[in-house]
Amino acid sequence: MQRPEAWPRPHPGEGAAAAQAGGPAPSARAGEPSGLRLQEPSLYTIKAVFILDNDGRRLLAKYYDDTFPSMKEQMVFEKNVFNKTSRTESEIAFFGGMTIVYKNSIDLFLYVVGSSYENELMLMSVLTCLFESLNHMLRKNVEKRWLLENMDGAFLVLDEIVDGGVILESDPQQVIQKVNFRADDGGLTEQSVAQVLQSAKEQIKWSLLK
């Protein structure tokens, strides 16, 4: 699958945000129908991706902007999101001015977070790709035990899907091929494995301290 050049999102202050602030909505450009305006594109779509266990404790998390700059703020946000979503059948939630899509698998909850004006289908495509990629890597055992034993691969999978908040890939087959290629080609060096494992240990340590 080709990597997208950009995903459309409105510029801050335009459209609904400007209307809520009491300001005038941006005028249509010449040749555009009244009430319609092309949104300015941006690559930065994803604010965070995290996986929690069925007690709401963090197993894996990556944040791509400074909405929650400290670990403490991130953990509080994750706990609040878990409390809001863990007992519902929906797959989409709106919380704190953000759009959150999520999926439950046995004893895991997978979350993808975007801004309130992000396209839910775009966020859902990232979530689906993450789940299907993990499902393949973990041999259809997407649960806490197997995730913890394969945390290095899980981080590699996530990095192939999202980088710095930019969606790179939404096809799980392509993700798995790239992860395998990195391992076969020697891209998965002892140093990179050590870094990933150290990050995983930090995630687990914070989970145990909760």
mmCIF file of C-alpha atoms in Angstrom:
data_model
loop_
_atom_site.group_PDB
_atom_site.id
_atom_site.type_symbol
_atom_site.label_atom_id
_atom_site.label_comp_id
_atom_site.label_asym_id
_atom_site.label_seq_id
_atom_site.Cartn_x
_atom_site.Cartn_y
_atom_site.Cartn_z
ATOM 1 C CA MET A 1 0.000 0.000 0.000
ATOM 2 C CA GLN A 2 1.361 3.432 -0.874
ATOM 3 C CA ARG A 3 1.973 5.778 2.008
ATOM 4 C CA PRO A 4 -0.469 8.705 1.936
ATOM 5 C CA GLU A 5 0.894 12.135 1.309
ATOM 6 C CA ALA A 6 -1.449 13.772 3.800
ATOM 7 C CA TRP A 7 -4.732 13.273 5.590
ATOM 8 C CA PRO A 8 -7.181 16.197 5.537
ATOM 9 C CA ARG A 9 -7.822 18.041 8.759
ATOM 10 C CA PRO A 10 -9.036 21.588 9.424
ATOM 11 C CA HIS A 11 -6.639 24.297 10.440
ATOM 12 C CA PRO A 12 -7.019 25.357 14.116
ATOM 13 C CA GLY A 13 -9.500 28.191 14.446
ATOM 14 C CA GLU A 14 -11.375 27.404 11.238
ATOM 15 C CA GLY A 15 -14.859 26.072 10.737
ATOM 16 C CA ALA A 16 -16.703 24.837 13.817
ATOM 17 C CA ALA A 17 -13.950 25.990 16.197
ATOM 18 C CA ALA A 18 -14.213 29.544 14.912
ATOM 19 C CA ALA A 19 -18.001 29.437 15.144
ATOM 20 C CA GLN A 20 -17.849 28.224 18.767
ATOM 21 C CA ALA A 21 -15.498 31.077 19.598
ATOM 22 C CA GLY A 22 -18.065 33.514 18.247
ATOM 23 C CA GLY A 23 -16.056 34.468 15.206
ATOM 24 C CA PRO A 24 -17.226 34.284 11.611
ATOM 25 C CA ALA A 25 -16.813 31.036 9.734
ATOM 26 C CA PRO A 26 -14.241 31.190 6.926
ATOM 27 C CA SER A 27 -15.683 32.268 3.626
ATOM 28 C CA ALA A 28 -15.794 29.928 0.652
ATOM 29 C CA ARG A 29 -13.105 30.327 -1.952
ATOM 30 C CA ALA A 30 -13.926 31.386 -5.460
ATOM 31 C CA GLY A 31 -15.626 28.592 -7.361
ATOM 32 C CA GLU A 32 -16.540 26.584 -4.240
ATOM 33 C CA PRO A 33 -20.187 25.946 -3.358
ATOM 34 C CA SER A 34 -21.513 28.051 -0.507
ATOM 35 C CA GLY A 35 -20.865 26.423 2.892
ATOM 36 C CA LEU A 36 -18.066 24.170 1.592
ATOM 37 C CA ARG A 37 -14.364 24.719 1.991
ATOM 38 C CA LEU A 38 -11.376 22.494 1.360
ATOM 39 C CA GLN A 39 -9.679 21.681 4.636
ATOM 40 C CA GLU A 40 -5.968 22.265 4.870
ATOM 41 C CA PRO A 41 -4.138 18.916 4.920
ATOM 42 C CA SER A 42 -1.836 17.767 7.679
ATOM 43 C CA LEU A 43 0.196 14.622 8.147
ATOM 44 C CA TYR A 44 -0.154 14.717 11.916
ATOM 45 C CA THR A 45 -3.276 12.706 12.650
ATOM 46 C CA ILE A 46 -2.613 10.479 15.667
ATOM 47 C CA LYS A 47 -2.132 11.919 19.162
ATOM 48 C CA ALA A 48 -1.563 8.634 21.000
ATOM 49 C CA VAL A 49 -1.825 4.859 20.815
ATOM 50 C CA PHE A 50 -1.925 2.724 23.943
ATOM 51 C CA ILE A 51 -2.847 -0.766 25.125
ATOM 52 C CA LEU A 52 -4.196 -1.427 28.632
ATOM 53 C CA ASP A 53 -4.991 -4.638 30.464
ATOM 54 C CA ASN A 54 -8.458 -5.380 31.805
ATOM 55 C CA ASP A 55 -7.631 -3.521 35.032
ATOM 56 C CA GLY A 56 -6.778 -0.364 33.107
ATOM 57 C CA ARG A 57 -3.024 -0.695 33.601
ATOM 58 C CA ARG A 58 -0.664 0.361 30.832
ATOM 59 C CA LEU A 59 1.148 -2.298 28.836
ATOM 60 C CA LEU A 60 2.240 -0.267 25.799
ATOM 61 C CA ALA A 61 1.865 3.417 24.982
ATOM 62 C CA LYS A 62 3.187 6.046 22.600
ATOM 63 C CA TYR A 63 2.241 9.735 22.617
ATOM 64 C CA TYR A 64 2.981 11.870 19.566
ATOM 65 C CA ASP A 65 2.404 15.419 20.812
ATOM 66 C CA ASP A 66 2.601 17.401 24.046
ATOM 67 C CA THR A 67 -1.089 17.225 25.023
ATOM 68 C CA PHE A 68 -0.003 15.104 28.001
ATOM 69 C CA PRO A 69 3.671 16.003 28.501
ATOM 70 C CA SER A 70 4.326 14.047 31.705
ATOM 71 C CA MET A 71 4.019 10.365 32.511
ATOM 72 C CA LYS A 72 1.642 11.196 35.362
ATOM 73 C CA GLU A 73 -0.724 13.109 33.060
ATOM 74 C CA GLN A 74 -0.660 10.276 30.530
ATOM 75 C CA MET A 75 -1.487 7.667 33.168
ATOM 76 C CA VAL A 76 -4.381 9.748 34.523
ATOM 77 C CA PHE A 77 -5.738 10.205 31.000
ATOM 78 C CA GLU A 78 -5.482 6.471 30.265
ATOM 79 C CA LYS A 79 -7.254 5.590 33.499
ATOM 80 C CA ASN A 80 -10.070 8.049 32.768
ATOM 81 C CA VAL A 81 -10.448 6.731 29.214
ATOM 82 C CA PHE A 82 -10.527 3.153 30.508
ATOM 83 C CA ASN A 83 -13.218 3.993 33.080
ATOM 84 C CA LYS A 84 -15.311 5.600 30.350
ATOM 85 C CA THR A 85 -14.955 2.820 27.776
ATOM 86 C CA SER A 86 -14.383 -0.509 29.530
ATOM 87 C CA ARG A 87 -18.049 -1.214 30.212
ATOM 88 C CA THR A 88 -19.535 -0.054 26.926
ATOM 89 C CA GLU A 89 -20.164 -1.856 23.649
ATOM 90 C CA SER A 90 -19.330 1.155 21.499
ATOM 91 C CA GLU A 91 -16.089 1.470 19.542
ATOM 92 C CA ILE A 92 -15.877 5.273 19.556
ATOM 93 C CA ALA A 93 -15.730 7.712 22.460
ATOM 94 C CA PHE A 94 -15.360 11.482 22.725
ATOM 95 C CA PHE A 95 -13.420 12.579 25.763
ATOM 96 C CA GLY A 96 -11.540 15.738 26.714
ATOM 97 C CA GLY A 97 -11.875 17.252 23.250
ATOM 98 C CA MET A 98 -10.487 14.127 21.594
ATOM 99 C CA THR A 99 -11.852 11.310 19.456
ATOM 100 C CA ILE A 100 -10.943 7.852 20.714
ATOM 101 C CA VAL A 101 -11.507 4.554 18.926
ATOM 102 C CA TYR A 102 -10.938 1.334 20.813
ATOM 103 C CA LYS A 103 -11.217 -2.439 20.746
ATOM 104 C CA ASN A 104 -11.330 -5.120 23.422
ATOM 105 C CA SER A 105 -9.570 -8.467 22.942
ATOM 106 C CA ILE A 106 -9.797 -10.997 25.818
ATOM 107 C CA ASP A 107 -7.911 -9.120 28.592
ATOM 108 C CA LEU A 108 -6.615 -6.212 26.472
ATOM 109 C CA PHE A 109 -8.014 -2.826 25.434
ATOM 110 C CA LEU A 110 -6.438 -1.155 22.389
ATOM 111 C CA TYR A 111 -6.889 2.611 21.905
ATOM 112 C CA VAL A 112 -6.107 5.109 19.146
ATOM 113 C CA VAL A 113 -6.529 8.803 19.993
ATOM 114 C CA GLY A 114 -6.991 11.724 17.623
ATOM 115 C CA SER A 115 -8.257 15.303 17.804
ATOM 116 C CA SER A 116 -11.986 15.952 18.046
ATOM 117 C CA TYR A 117 -12.142 16.829 14.336
ATOM 118 C CA GLU A 118 -10.270 13.775 13.061
ATOM 119 C CA ASN A 119 -12.095 11.316 10.819
ATOM 120 C CA GLU A 120 -13.265 8.364 12.922
ATOM 121 C CA LEU A 121 -12.858 5.989 9.966
ATOM 122 C CA MET A 122 -9.233 7.030 9.581
ATOM 123 C CA LEU A 123 -8.569 6.417 13.270
ATOM 124 C CA MET A 124 -10.405 3.099 13.050
ATOM 125 C CA SER A 125 -8.221 2.018 10.121
ATOM 126 C CA VAL A 126 -5.154 2.490 12.331
ATOM 127 C CA LEU A 127 -6.763 0.541 15.173
ATOM 128 C CA THR A 128 -7.767 -2.297 12.853
ATOM 129 C CA CYS A 129 -4.296 -2.446 11.330
ATOM 130 C CA LEU A 130 -2.709 -2.561 14.791
ATOM 131 C CA PHE A 131 -5.003 -5.345 15.964
ATOM 132 C CA GLU A 132 -4.675 -7.458 12.821
ATOM 133 C CA SER A 133 -0.894 -7.057 12.806
ATOM 134 C CA LEU A 134 -0.659 -8.135 16.449
ATOM 135 C CA ASN A 135 -3.102 -10.952 15.753
ATOM 136 C CA HIS A 136 -0.773 -12.272 13.064
ATOM 137 C CA MET A 137 2.389 -11.782 15.102
ATOM 138 C CA LEU A 138 0.905 -13.400 18.232
ATOM 139 C CA ARG A 139 -0.653 -16.245 16.220
ATOM 140 C CA LYS A 140 -4.209 -15.146 17.025
ATOM 141 C CA ASN A 141 -3.483 -14.863 20.753
ATOM 142 C CA VAL A 142 -4.013 -11.133 21.276
ATOM 143 C CA GLU A 143 -3.952 -11.234 25.065
ATOM 144 C CA LYS A 144 -1.807 -9.864 27.882
ATOM 145 C CA ARG A 145 0.462 -12.875 28.430
ATOM 146 C CA TRP A 146 1.516 -13.160 24.791
ATOM 147 C CA LEU A 147 1.792 -9.406 24.317
ATOM 148 C CA LEU A 148 4.216 -9.105 27.245
ATOM 149 C CA GLU A 149 6.323 -11.951 25.863
ATOM 150 C CA ASN A 150 6.488 -10.268 22.446
ATOM 151 C CA MET A 151 6.666 -6.616 23.465
ATOM 152 C CA ASP A 152 9.659 -5.905 21.212
ATOM 153 C CA GLY A 153 7.678 -7.013 18.160
ATOM 154 C CA ALA A 154 4.633 -5.039 19.289
ATOM 155 C CA PHE A 155 6.648 -1.814 19.371
ATOM 156 C CA LEU A 156 8.057 -2.540 15.920
ATOM 157 C CA VAL A 157 4.540 -3.134 14.594
ATOM 158 C CA LEU A 158 3.324 0.172 16.011
ATOM 159 C CA ASP A 159 6.315 2.038 14.588
ATOM 160 C CA GLU A 160 5.511 0.703 11.118
ATOM 161 C CA ILE A 161 1.926 1.976 11.407
ATOM 162 C CA VAL A 162 2.469 5.394 13.019
ATOM 163 C CA ASP A 163 5.608 7.501 13.192
ATOM 164 C CA GLY A 164 5.564 10.801 15.069
ATOM 165 C CA GLY A 165 1.769 10.979 14.731
ATOM 166 C CA VAL A 166 1.894 10.361 10.970
ATOM 167 C CA ILE A 167 0.015 7.370 9.569
ATOM 168 C CA LEU A 168 2.508 5.355 7.534
ATOM 169 C CA GLU A 169 0.579 2.165 6.844
ATOM 170 C CA SER A 170 -2.927 0.749 7.302
ATOM 171 C CA ASP A 171 -2.469 -2.640 5.632
ATOM 172 C CA PRO A 172 -1.523 -5.287 8.239
ATOM 173 C CA GLN A 173 0.074 -7.552 5.625
ATOM 174 C CA GLN A 174 2.443 -4.753 4.628
ATOM 175 C CA VAL A 175 3.224 -4.067 8.284
ATOM 176 C CA ILE A 176 4.139 -7.690 8.983
ATOM 177 C CA GLN A 177 6.276 -7.873 5.833
ATOM 178 C CA LYS A 178 8.195 -4.752 6.841
ATOM 179 C CA VAL A 179 8.738 -5.986 10.393
ATOM 180 C CA ASN A 180 9.980 -9.337 9.085
ATOM 181 C CA PHE A 181 12.203 -7.586 6.544
ATOM 182 C CA ARG A 182 13.799 -5.468 9.255
ATOM 183 C CA ALA A 183 14.553 -8.617 11.267
ATOM 184 C CA ASP A 184 15.810 -10.632 8.268
ATOM 185 C CA ASP A 185 17.860 -7.721 6.937
ATOM 186 C CA GLY A 186 19.615 -7.222 10.240
ATOM 187 C CA GLY A 187 17.659 -4.085 11.018
ATOM 188 C CA LEU A 188 16.675 -5.651 14.338
ATOM 189 C CA THR A 189 20.107 -5.289 15.931
ATOM 190 C CA GLU A 190 21.061 -6.221 19.468
ATOM 191 C CA GLN A 191 21.064 -2.540 20.365
ATOM 192 C CA SER A 192 17.577 -1.890 18.978
ATOM 193 C CA VAL A 193 16.216 -4.982 20.734
ATOM 194 C CA ALA A 194 17.792 -3.830 24.000
ATOM 195 C CA GLN A 195 16.224 -0.389 23.584
ATOM 196 C CA VAL A 196 12.794 -1.837 22.907
ATOM 197 C CA LEU A 197 13.030 -4.262 25.818
ATOM 198 C CA GLN A 198 14.141 -1.476 28.160
ATOM 199 C CA SER A 199 11.142 0.597 27.060
ATOM 200 C CA ALA A 200 8.872 -2.393 27.667
ATOM 201 C CA LYS A 201 10.336 -2.850 31.159
ATOM 202 C CA GLU A 202 9.617 0.809 31.921
ATOM 203 C CA GLN A 203 6.016 0.381 30.790
ATOM 204 C CA ILE A 204 5.588 -2.701 32.985
ATOM 205 C CA LYS A 205 7.226 -0.961 35.970
ATOM 206 C CA TRP A 206 4.753 1.923 35.777
ATOM 207 C CA SER A 207 1.877 -0.539 35.461
ATOM 208 C CA LEU A 208 2.975 -2.357 38.618
ATOM 209 C CA LEU A 209 3.343 0.916 40.530
ATOM 210 C CA LYS A 210 -0.259 1.947 39.751
#
